[in-house]
Coordinates of N, CA, C and O in Angstrom, one line a residue:
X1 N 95.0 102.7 103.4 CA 93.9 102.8 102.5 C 94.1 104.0 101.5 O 94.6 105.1 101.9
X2 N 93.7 103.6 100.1 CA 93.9 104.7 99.3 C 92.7 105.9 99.2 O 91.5 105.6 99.2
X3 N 93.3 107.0 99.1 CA 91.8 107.7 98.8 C 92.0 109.0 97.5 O 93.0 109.6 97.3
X4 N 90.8 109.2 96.9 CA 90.8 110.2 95.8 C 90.3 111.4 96.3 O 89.3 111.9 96.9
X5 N 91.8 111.9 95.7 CA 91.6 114.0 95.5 C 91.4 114.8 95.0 O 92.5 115.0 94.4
X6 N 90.6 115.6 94.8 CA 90.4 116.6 93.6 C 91.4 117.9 94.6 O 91.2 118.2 95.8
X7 N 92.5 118.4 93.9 CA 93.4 119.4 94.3 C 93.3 120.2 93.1 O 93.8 120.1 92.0
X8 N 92.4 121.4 93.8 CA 91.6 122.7 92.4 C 92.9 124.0 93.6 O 93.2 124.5 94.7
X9 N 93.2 123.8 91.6 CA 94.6 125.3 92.3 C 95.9 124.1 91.5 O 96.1 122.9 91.9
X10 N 96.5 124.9 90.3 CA 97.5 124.2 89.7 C 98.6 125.1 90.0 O 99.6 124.9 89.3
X11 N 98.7 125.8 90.9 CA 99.8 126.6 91.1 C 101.3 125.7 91.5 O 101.3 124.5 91.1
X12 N 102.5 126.2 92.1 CA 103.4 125.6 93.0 C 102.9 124.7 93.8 O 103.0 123.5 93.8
X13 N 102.2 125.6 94.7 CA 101.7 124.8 96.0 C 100.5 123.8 95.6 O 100.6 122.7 96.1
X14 N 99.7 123.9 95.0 CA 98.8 122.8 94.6 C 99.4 121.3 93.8 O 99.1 120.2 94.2
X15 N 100.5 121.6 92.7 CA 101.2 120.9 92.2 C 101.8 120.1 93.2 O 101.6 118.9 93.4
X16 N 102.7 120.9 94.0 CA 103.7 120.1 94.9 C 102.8 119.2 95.9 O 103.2 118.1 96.1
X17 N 101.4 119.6 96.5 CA 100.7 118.4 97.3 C 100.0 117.5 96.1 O 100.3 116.3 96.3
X18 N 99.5 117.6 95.2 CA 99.3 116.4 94.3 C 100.8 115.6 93.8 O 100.7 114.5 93.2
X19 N 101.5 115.9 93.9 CA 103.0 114.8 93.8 C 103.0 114.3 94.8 O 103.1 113.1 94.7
X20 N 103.1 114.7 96.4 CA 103.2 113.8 97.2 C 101.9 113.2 97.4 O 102.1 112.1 97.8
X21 N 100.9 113.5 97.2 CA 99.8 112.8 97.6 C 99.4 111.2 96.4 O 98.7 110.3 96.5
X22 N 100.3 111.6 95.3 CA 100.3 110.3 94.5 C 101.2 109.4 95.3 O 100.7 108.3 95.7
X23 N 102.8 109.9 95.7 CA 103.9 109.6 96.5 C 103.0 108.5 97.5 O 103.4 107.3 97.6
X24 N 102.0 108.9 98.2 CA 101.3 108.1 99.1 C 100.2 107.3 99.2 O 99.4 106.8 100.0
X25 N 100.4 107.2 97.8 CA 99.3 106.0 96.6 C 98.3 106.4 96.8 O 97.5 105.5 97.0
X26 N 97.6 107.7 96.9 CA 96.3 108.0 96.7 C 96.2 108.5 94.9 O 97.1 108.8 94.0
X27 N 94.7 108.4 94.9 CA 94.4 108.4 93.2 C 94.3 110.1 93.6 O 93.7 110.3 94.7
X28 N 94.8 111.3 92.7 CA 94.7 112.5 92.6 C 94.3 113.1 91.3 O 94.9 112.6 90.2
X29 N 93.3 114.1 91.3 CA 93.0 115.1 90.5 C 93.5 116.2 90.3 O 93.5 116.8 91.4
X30 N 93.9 117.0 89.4 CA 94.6 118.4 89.8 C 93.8 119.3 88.4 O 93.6 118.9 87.3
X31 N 93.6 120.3 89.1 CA 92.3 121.1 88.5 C 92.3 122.2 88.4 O 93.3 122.4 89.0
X32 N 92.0 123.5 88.0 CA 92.7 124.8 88.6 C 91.0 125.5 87.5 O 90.2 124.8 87.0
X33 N 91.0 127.0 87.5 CA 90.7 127.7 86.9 C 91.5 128.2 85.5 O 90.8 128.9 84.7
X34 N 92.3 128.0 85.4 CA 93.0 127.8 84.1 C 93.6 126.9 83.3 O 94.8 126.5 83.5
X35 N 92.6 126.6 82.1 CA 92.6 125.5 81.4 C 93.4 125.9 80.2 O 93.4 125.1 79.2
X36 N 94.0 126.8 80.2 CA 95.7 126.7 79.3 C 96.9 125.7 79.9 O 97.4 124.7 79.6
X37 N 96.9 126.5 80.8 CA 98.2 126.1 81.8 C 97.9 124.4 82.2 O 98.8 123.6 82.3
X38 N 96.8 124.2 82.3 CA 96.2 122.2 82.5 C 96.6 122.0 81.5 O 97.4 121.0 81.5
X39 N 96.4 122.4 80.2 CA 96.4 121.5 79.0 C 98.2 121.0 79.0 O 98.7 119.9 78.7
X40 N 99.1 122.4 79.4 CA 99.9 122.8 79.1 C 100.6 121.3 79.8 O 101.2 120.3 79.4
X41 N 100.0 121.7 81.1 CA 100.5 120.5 82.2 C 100.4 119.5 81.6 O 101.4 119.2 81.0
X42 N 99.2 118.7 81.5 CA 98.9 117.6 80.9 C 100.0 117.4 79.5 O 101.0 116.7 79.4
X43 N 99.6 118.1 78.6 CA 100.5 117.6 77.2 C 102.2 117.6 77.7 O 102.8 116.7 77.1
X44 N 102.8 118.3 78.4 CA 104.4 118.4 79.1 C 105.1 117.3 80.1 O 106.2 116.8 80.0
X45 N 103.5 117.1 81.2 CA 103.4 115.7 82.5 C 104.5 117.1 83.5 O 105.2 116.6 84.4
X46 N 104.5 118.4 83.3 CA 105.3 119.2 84.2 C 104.5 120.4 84.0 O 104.0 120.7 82.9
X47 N 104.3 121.2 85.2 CA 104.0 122.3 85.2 C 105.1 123.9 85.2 O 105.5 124.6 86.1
X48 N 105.4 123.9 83.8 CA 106.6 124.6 83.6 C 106.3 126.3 84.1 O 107.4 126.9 84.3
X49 N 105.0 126.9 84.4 CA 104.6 128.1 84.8 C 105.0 127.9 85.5 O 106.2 128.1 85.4
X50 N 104.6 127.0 87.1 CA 104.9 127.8 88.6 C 105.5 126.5 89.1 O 105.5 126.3 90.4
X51 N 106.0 125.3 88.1 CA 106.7 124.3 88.9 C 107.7 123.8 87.9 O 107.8 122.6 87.6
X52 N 108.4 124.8 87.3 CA 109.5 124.3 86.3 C 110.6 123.0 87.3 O 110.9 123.0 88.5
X53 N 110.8 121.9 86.2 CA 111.5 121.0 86.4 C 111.4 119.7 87.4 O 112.3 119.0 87.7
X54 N 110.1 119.7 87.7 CA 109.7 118.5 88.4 C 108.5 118.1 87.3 O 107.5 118.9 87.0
X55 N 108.8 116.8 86.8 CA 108.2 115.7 86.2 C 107.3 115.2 87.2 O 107.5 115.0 88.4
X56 N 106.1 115.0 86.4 CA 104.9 114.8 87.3 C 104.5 113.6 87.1 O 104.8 113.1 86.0
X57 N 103.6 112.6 88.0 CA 104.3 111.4 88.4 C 102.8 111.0 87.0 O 101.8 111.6 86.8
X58 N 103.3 109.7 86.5 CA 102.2 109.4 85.2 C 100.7 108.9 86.2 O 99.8 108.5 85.5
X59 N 100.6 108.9 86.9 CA 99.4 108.2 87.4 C 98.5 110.0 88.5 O 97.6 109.9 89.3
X60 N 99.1 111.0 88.1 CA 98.4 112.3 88.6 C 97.0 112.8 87.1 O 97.5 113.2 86.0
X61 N 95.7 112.7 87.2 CA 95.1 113.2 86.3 C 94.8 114.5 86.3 O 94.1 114.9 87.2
X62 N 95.5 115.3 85.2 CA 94.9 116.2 84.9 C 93.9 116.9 84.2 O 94.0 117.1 83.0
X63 N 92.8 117.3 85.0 CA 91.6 117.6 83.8 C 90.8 119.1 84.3 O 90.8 119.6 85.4
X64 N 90.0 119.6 82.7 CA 89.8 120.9 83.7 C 88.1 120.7 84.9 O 87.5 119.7 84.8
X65 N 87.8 121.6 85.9 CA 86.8 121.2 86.9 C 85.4 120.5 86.1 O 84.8 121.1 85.1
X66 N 84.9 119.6 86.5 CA 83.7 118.9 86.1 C 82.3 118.2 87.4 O 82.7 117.6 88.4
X67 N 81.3 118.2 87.1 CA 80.9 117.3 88.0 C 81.3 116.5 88.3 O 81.5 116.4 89.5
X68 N 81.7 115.4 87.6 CA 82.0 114.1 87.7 C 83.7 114.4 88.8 O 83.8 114.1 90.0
X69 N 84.6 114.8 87.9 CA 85.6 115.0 88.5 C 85.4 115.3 90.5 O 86.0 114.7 91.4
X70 N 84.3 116.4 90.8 CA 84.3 116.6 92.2 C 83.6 115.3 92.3 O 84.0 114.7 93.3
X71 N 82.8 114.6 91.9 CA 81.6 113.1 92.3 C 83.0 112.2 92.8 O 83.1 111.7 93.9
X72 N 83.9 112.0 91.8 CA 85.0 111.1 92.1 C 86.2 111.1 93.2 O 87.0 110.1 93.3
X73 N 86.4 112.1 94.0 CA 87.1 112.4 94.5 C 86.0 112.3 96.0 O 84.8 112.4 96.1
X74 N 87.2 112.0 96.9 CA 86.4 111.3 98.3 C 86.9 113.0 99.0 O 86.0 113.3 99.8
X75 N 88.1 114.1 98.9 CA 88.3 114.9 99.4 C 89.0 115.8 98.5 O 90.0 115.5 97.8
X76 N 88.2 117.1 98.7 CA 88.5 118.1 98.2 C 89.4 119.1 98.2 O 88.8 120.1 98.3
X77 N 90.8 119.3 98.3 CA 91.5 120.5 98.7 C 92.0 121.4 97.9 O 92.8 121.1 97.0
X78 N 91.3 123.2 98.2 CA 91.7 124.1 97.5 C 93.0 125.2 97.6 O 92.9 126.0 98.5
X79 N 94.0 125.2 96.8 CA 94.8 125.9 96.8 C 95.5 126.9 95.6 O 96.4 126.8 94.8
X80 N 94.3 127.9 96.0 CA 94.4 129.1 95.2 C 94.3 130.0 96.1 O 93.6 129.8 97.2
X81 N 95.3 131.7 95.5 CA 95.7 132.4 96.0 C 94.0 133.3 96.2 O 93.0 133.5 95.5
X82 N 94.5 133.8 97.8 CA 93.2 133.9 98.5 C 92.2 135.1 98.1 O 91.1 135.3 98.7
X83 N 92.5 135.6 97.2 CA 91.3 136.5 95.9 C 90.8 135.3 95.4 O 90.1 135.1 96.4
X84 N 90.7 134.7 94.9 CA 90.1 133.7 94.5 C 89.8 131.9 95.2 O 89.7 130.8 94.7
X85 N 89.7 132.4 96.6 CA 89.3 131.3 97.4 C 87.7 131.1 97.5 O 87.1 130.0 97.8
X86 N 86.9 132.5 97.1 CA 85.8 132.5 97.6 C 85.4 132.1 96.1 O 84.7 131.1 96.1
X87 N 85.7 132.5 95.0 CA 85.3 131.8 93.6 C 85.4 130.3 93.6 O 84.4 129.7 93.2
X88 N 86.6 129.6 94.1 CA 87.0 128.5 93.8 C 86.0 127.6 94.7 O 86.0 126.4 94.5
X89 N 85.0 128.4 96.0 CA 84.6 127.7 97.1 C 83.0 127.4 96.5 O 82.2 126.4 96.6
X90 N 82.9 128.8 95.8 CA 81.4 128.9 95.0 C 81.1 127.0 94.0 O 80.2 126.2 94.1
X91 N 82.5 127.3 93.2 CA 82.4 126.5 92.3 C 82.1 124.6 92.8 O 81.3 123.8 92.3
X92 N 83.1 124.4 93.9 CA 83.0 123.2 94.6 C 81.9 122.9 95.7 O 81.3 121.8 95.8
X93 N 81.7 123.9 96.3 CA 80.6 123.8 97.5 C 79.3 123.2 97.0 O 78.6 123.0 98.0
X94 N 78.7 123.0 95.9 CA 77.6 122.6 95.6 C 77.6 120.7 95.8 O 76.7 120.0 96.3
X95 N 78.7 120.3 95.5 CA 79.0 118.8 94.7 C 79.5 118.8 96.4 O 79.3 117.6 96.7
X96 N 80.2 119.6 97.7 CA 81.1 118.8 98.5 C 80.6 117.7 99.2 O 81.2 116.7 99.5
X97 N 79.2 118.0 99.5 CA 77.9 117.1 100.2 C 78.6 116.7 101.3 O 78.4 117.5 102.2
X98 N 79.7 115.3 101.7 CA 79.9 114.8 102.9 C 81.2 114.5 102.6 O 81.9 113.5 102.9
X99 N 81.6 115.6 101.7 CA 83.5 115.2 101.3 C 84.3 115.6 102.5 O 83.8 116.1 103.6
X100 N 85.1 115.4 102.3 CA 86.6 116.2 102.8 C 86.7 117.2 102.2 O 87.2 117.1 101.1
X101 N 86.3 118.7 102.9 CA 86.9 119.9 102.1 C 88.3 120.8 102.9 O 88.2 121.4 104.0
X102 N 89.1 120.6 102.3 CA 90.6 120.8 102.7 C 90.8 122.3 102.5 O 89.8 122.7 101.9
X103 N 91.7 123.5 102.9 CA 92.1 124.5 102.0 C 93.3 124.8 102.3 O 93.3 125.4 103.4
X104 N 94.2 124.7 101.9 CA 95.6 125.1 101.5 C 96.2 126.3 101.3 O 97.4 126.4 100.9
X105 N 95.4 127.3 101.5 CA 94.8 128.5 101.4 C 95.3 129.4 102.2 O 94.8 129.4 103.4
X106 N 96.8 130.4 101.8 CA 97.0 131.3 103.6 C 96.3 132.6 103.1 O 96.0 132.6 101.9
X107 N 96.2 133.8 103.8 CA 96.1 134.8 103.9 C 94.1 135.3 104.3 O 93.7 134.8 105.3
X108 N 93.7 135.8 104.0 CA 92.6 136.5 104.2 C 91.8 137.0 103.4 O 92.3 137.2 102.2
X109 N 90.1 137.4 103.7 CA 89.0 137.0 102.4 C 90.0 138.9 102.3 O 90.4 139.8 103.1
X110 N 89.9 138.7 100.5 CA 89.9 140.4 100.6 C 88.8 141.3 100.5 O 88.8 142.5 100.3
X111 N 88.0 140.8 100.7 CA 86.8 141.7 100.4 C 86.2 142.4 102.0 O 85.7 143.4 102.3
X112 N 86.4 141.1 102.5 CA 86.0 141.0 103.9 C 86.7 141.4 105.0 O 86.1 141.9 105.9
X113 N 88.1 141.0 105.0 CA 89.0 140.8 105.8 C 89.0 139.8 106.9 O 90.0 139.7 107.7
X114 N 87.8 138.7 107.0 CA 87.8 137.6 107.7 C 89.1 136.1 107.3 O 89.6 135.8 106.3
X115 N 89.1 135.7 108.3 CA 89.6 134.5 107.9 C 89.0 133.5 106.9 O 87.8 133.1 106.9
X116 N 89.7 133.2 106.4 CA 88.8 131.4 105.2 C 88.2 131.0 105.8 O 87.1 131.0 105.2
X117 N 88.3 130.3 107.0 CA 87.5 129.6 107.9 C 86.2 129.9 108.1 O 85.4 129.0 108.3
X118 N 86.0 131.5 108.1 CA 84.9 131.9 108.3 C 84.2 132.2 107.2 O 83.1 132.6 107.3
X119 N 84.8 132.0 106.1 CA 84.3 132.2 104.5 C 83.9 130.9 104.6 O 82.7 130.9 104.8
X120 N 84.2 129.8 104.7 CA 83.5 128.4 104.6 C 82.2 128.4 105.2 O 81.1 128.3 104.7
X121 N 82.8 128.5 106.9 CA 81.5 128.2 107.6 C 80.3 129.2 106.9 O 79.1 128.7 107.0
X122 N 80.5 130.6 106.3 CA 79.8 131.5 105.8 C 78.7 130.6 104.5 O 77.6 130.8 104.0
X123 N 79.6 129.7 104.2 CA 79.1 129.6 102.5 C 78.8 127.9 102.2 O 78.3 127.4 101.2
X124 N 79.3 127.2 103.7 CA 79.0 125.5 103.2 C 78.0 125.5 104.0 O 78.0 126.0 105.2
X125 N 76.7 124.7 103.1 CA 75.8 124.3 104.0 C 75.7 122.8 103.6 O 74.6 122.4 103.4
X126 N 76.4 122.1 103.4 CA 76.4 120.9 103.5 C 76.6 120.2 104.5 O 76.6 120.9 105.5
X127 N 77.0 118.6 104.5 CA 77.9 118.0 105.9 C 79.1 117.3 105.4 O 79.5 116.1 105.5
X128 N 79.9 118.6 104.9 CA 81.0 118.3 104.4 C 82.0 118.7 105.7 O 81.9 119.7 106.4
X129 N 83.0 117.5 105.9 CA 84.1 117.9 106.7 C 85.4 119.1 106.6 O 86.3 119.2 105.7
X130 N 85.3 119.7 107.3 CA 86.6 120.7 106.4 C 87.5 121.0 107.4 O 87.3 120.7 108.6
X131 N 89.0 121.7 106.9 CA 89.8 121.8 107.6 C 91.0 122.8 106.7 O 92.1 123.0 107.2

């Protein structure tokens, strides 16, 4: 069964799971906080900042974060570096309602020094699945 991803975080590692995750016929989104580097992506089909030389498959959409874009996507996975896990959590947690919220996410809140895990459970009050 196919399913749609919004993957917010255009880095290496966000890139590289939206390529396999088309690889495995699901419809993907790829989204980030920086809508230079998206445009950059999009008009190139490569992410030349932090994924020089892998061509990006024509059926990955690139666009920058929107309601619609989280409405369309059945699961959510964020992979941005962990200063900015708790912004990226602000921004999606309203729209996750009963998604799949994924995070790709290593290291620790800096403010806090807790794990992500506990930044989620801290900040989703929906009945979003996460992992």
């Amino acid at each position: 069964m196919s399913r749609s991803f919004l993957v917010f975080g255009a880095g290496a590692w966000g890139t590289a799971l939206s390529i396999q995750l088309i690889k495995s016929k699901n419809k993907v989104f790829l989204s980030s906080f920086d809508k230079k580097n998206l445009g950059q992506i999009k008009k190139d089909q490569e992410n030349r900042k932090y994924l020089p030389g892998f061509k990006l498959p024509k059926e990955l959409l690139v666009e920058p974060l929107s309601e619609k874009l989280i409405e369309d996507a059945s699961s959510i996975i964020i992979c941005v570096k962990s200063p900015y896990f708790k912004g990226a959590l602000s921004l999606l947690k309203k729209r996750a309602g009963d998604k799949n919220l994924v995070w790709a996410t290593k290291g620790f809140d800096p403010d806090s020094g807790s794990l992500l895990s506990s930044v989620v459970a801290e900040e989703i009050t929906t009945n979003a699945k996460t992992a």
